CSV table of N, CA and C in Angstrom, one decimal:
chain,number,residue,atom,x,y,z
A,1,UNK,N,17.2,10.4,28.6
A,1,UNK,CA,15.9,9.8,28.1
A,1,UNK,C,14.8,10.9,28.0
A,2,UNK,N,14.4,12.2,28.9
A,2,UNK,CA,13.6,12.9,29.1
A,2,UNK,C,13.9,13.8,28.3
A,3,UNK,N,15.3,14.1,27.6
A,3,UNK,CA,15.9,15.2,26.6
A,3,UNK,C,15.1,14.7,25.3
A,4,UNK,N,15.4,13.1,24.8
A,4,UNK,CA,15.0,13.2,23.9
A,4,UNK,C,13.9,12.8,23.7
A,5,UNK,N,12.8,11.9,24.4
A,5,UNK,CA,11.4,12.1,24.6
A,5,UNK,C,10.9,13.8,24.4
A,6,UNK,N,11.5,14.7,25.1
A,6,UNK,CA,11.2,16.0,24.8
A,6,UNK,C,11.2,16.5,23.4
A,7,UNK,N,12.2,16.4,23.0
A,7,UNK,CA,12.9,16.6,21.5
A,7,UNK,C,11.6,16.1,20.8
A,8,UNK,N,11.2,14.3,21.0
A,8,UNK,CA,10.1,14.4,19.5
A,8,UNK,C,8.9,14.8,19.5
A,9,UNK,N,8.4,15.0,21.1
A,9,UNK,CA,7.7,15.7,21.1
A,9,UNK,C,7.3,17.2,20.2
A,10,UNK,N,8.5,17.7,20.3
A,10,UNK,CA,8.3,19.1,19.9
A,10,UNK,C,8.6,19.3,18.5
A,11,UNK,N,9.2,18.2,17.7
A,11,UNK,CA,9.3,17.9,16.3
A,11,UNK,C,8.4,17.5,15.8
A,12,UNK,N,7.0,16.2,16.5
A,12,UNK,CA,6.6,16.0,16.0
A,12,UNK,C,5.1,17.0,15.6
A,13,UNK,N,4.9,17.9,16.9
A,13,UNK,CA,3.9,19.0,17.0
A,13,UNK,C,4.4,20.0,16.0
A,14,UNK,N,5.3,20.1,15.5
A,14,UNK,CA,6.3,20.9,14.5
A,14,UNK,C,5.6,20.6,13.2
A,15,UNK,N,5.8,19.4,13.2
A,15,UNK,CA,5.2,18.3,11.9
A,15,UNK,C,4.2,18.8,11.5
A,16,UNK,N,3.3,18.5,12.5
A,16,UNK,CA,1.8,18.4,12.2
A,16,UNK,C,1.0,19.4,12.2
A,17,UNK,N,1.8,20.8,13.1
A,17,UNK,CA,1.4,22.0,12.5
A,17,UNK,C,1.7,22.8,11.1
A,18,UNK,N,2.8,22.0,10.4
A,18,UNK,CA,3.0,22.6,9.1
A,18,UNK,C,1.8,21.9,8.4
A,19,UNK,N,1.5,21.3,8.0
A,19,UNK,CA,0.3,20.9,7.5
A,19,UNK,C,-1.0,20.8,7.3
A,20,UNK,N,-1.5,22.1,7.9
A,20,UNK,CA,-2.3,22.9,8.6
A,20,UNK,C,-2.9,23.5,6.9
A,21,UNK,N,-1.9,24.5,6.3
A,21,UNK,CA,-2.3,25.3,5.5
A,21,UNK,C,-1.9,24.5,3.7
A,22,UNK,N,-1.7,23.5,3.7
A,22,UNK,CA,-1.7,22.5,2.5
A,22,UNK,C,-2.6,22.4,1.8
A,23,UNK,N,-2.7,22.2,0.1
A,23,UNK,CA,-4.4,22.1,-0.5
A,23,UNK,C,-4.4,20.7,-0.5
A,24,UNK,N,-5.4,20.0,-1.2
A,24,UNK,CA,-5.5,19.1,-1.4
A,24,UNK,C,-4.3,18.0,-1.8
A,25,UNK,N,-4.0,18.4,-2.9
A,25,UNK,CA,-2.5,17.6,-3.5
A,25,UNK,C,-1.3,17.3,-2.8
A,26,UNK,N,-0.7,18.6,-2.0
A,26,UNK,CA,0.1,18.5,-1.2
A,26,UNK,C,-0.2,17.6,-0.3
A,27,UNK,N,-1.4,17.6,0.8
A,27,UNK,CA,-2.1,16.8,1.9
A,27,UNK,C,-1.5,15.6,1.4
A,28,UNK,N,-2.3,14.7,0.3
A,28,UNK,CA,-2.2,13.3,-0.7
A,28,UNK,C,-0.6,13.4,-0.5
A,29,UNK,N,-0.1,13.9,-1.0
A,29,UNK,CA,1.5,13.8,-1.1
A,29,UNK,C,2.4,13.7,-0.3
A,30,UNK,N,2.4,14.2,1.2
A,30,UNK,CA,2.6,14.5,1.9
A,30,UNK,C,2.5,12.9,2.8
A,31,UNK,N,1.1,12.7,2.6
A,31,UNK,CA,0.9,11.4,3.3
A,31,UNK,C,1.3,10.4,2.3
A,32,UNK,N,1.3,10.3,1.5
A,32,UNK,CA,2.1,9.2,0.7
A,32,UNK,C,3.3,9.1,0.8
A,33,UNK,N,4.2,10.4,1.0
A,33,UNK,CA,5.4,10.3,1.4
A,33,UNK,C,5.8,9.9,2.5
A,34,UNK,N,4.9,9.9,3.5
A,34,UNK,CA,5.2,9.8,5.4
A,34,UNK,C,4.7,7.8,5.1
A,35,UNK,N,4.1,7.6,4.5
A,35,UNK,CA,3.5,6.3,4.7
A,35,UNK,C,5.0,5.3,4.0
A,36,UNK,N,5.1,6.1,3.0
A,36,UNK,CA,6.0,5.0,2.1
A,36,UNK,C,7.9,5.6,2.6
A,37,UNK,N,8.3,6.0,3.2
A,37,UNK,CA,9.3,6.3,3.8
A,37,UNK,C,9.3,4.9,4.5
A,38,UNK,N,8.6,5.3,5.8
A,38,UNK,CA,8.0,4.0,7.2
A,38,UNK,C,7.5,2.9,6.6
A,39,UNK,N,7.1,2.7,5.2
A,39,UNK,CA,7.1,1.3,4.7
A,39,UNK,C,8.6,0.6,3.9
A,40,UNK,N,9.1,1.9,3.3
A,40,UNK,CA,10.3,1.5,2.9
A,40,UNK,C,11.4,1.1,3.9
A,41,UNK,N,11.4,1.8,5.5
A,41,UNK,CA,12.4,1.6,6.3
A,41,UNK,C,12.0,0.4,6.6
A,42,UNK,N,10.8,-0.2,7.4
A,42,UNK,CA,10.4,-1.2,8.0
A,42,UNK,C,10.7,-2.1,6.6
A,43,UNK,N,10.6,-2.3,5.6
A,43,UNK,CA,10.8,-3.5,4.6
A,43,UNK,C,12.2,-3.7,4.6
A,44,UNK,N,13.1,-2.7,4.5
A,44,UNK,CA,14.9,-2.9,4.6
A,44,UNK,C,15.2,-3.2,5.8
A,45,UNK,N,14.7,-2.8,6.8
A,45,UNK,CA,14.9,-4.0,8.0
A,45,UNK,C,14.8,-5.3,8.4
A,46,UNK,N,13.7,-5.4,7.8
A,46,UNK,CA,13.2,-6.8,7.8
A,46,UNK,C,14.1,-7.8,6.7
A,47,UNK,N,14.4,-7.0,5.7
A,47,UNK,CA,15.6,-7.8,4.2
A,47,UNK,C,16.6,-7.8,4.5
A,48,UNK,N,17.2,-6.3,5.6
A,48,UNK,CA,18.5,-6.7,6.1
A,48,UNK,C,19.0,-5.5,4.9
A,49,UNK,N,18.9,-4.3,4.0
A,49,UNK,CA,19.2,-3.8,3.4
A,49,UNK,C,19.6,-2.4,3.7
A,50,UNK,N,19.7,-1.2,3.2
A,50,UNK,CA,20.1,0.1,3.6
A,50,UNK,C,18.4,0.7,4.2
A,51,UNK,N,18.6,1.3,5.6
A,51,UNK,CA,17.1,1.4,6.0
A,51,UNK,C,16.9,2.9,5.6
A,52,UNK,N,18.3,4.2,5.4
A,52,UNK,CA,17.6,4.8,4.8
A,52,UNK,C,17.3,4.6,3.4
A,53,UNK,N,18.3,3.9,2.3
A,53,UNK,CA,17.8,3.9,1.4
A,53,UNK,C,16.3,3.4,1.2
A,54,UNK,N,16.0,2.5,2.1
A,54,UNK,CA,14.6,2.0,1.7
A,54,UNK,C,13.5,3.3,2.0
A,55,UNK,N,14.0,4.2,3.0
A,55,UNK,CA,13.0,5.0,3.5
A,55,UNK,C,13.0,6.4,2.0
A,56,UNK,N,14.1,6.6,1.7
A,56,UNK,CA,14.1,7.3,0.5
A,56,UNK,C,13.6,7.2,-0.6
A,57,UNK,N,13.6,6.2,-1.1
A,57,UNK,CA,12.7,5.0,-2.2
A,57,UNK,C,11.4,5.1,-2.0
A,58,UNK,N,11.3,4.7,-0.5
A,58,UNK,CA,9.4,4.8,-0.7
A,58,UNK,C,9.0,5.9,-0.3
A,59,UNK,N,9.5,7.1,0.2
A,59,UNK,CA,9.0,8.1,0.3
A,59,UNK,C,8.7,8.8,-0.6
A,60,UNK,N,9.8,8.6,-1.9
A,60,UNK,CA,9.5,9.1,-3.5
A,60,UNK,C,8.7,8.6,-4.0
A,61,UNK,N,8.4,6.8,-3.7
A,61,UNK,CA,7.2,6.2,-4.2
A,61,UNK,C,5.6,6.6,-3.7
A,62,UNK,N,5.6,6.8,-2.8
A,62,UNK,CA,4.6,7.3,-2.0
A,62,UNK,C,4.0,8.8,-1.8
A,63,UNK,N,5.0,9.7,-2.6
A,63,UNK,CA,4.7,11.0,-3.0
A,63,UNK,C,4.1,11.0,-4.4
A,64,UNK,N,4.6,9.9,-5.3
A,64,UNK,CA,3.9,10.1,-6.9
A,64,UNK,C,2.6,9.2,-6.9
A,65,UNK,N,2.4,8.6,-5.6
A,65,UNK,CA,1.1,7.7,-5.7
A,65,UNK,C,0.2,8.2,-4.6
A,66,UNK,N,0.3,9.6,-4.0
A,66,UNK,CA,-0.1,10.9,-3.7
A,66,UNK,C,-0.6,11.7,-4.6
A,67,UNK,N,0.1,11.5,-5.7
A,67,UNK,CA,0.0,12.8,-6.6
A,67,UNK,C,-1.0,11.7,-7.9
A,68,UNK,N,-0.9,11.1,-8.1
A,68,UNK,CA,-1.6,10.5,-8.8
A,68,UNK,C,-3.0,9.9,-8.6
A,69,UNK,N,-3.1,9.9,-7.2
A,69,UNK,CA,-4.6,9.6,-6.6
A,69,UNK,C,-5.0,11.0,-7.1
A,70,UNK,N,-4.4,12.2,-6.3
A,70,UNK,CA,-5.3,13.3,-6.5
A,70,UNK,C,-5.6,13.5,-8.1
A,71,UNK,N,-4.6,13.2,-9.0
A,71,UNK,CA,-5.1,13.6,-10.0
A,71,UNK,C,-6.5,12.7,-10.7
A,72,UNK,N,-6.4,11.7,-10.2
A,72,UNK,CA,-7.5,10.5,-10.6
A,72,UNK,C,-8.6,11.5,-9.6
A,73,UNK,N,-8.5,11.8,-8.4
A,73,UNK,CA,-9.6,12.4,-8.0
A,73,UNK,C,-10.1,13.4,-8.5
A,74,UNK,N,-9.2,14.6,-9.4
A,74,UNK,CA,-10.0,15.5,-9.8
A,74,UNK,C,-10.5,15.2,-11.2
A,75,UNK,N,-9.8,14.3,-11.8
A,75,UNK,CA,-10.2,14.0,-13.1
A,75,UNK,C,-11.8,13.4,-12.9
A,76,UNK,N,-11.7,12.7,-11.7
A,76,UNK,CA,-13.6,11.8,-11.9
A,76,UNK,C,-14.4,12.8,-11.4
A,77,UNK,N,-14.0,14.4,-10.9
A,77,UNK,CA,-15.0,15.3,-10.6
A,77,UNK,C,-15.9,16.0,-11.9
């Protein structure tokens, strides 16, 4: 239990330091991808369906509606 409590620990500080040197778009993307993965796994759980597929699906979905905010954001600058 203390192996792998250790383990996400050190993955998840892993994570969050890559993200450090991202511009703008990437950031948006990045988080749209991490949101819609965890939306897509949690929805195929709940339906009873493939939980990575759902997490794969929304993670794609959530990367182009990353990339799409940013572009609506620099377009209204």
């Amino acid at each position: 239990m203390q192996k792998t409590a250790t383990v996400l620990v050190v993955a998840g500080a892993m994570g969050l330091s890559a993200c450090s040197g991202l511009g703008s778009r990437d950031q948006k993307m990045l988080s749209g991808a991490a949101i819609g993965a965890g939306v897509g796994a949690v929805g195929t759980v709940i339906t009873g369906g493939c939980v990575s597929c759902g997490a794969v699906i929304g993670g794609a979905v959530g990367a182009g509606a990353g990339y799409i905010l940013h572009e609506n954001d620099k377009a209204r600058e």
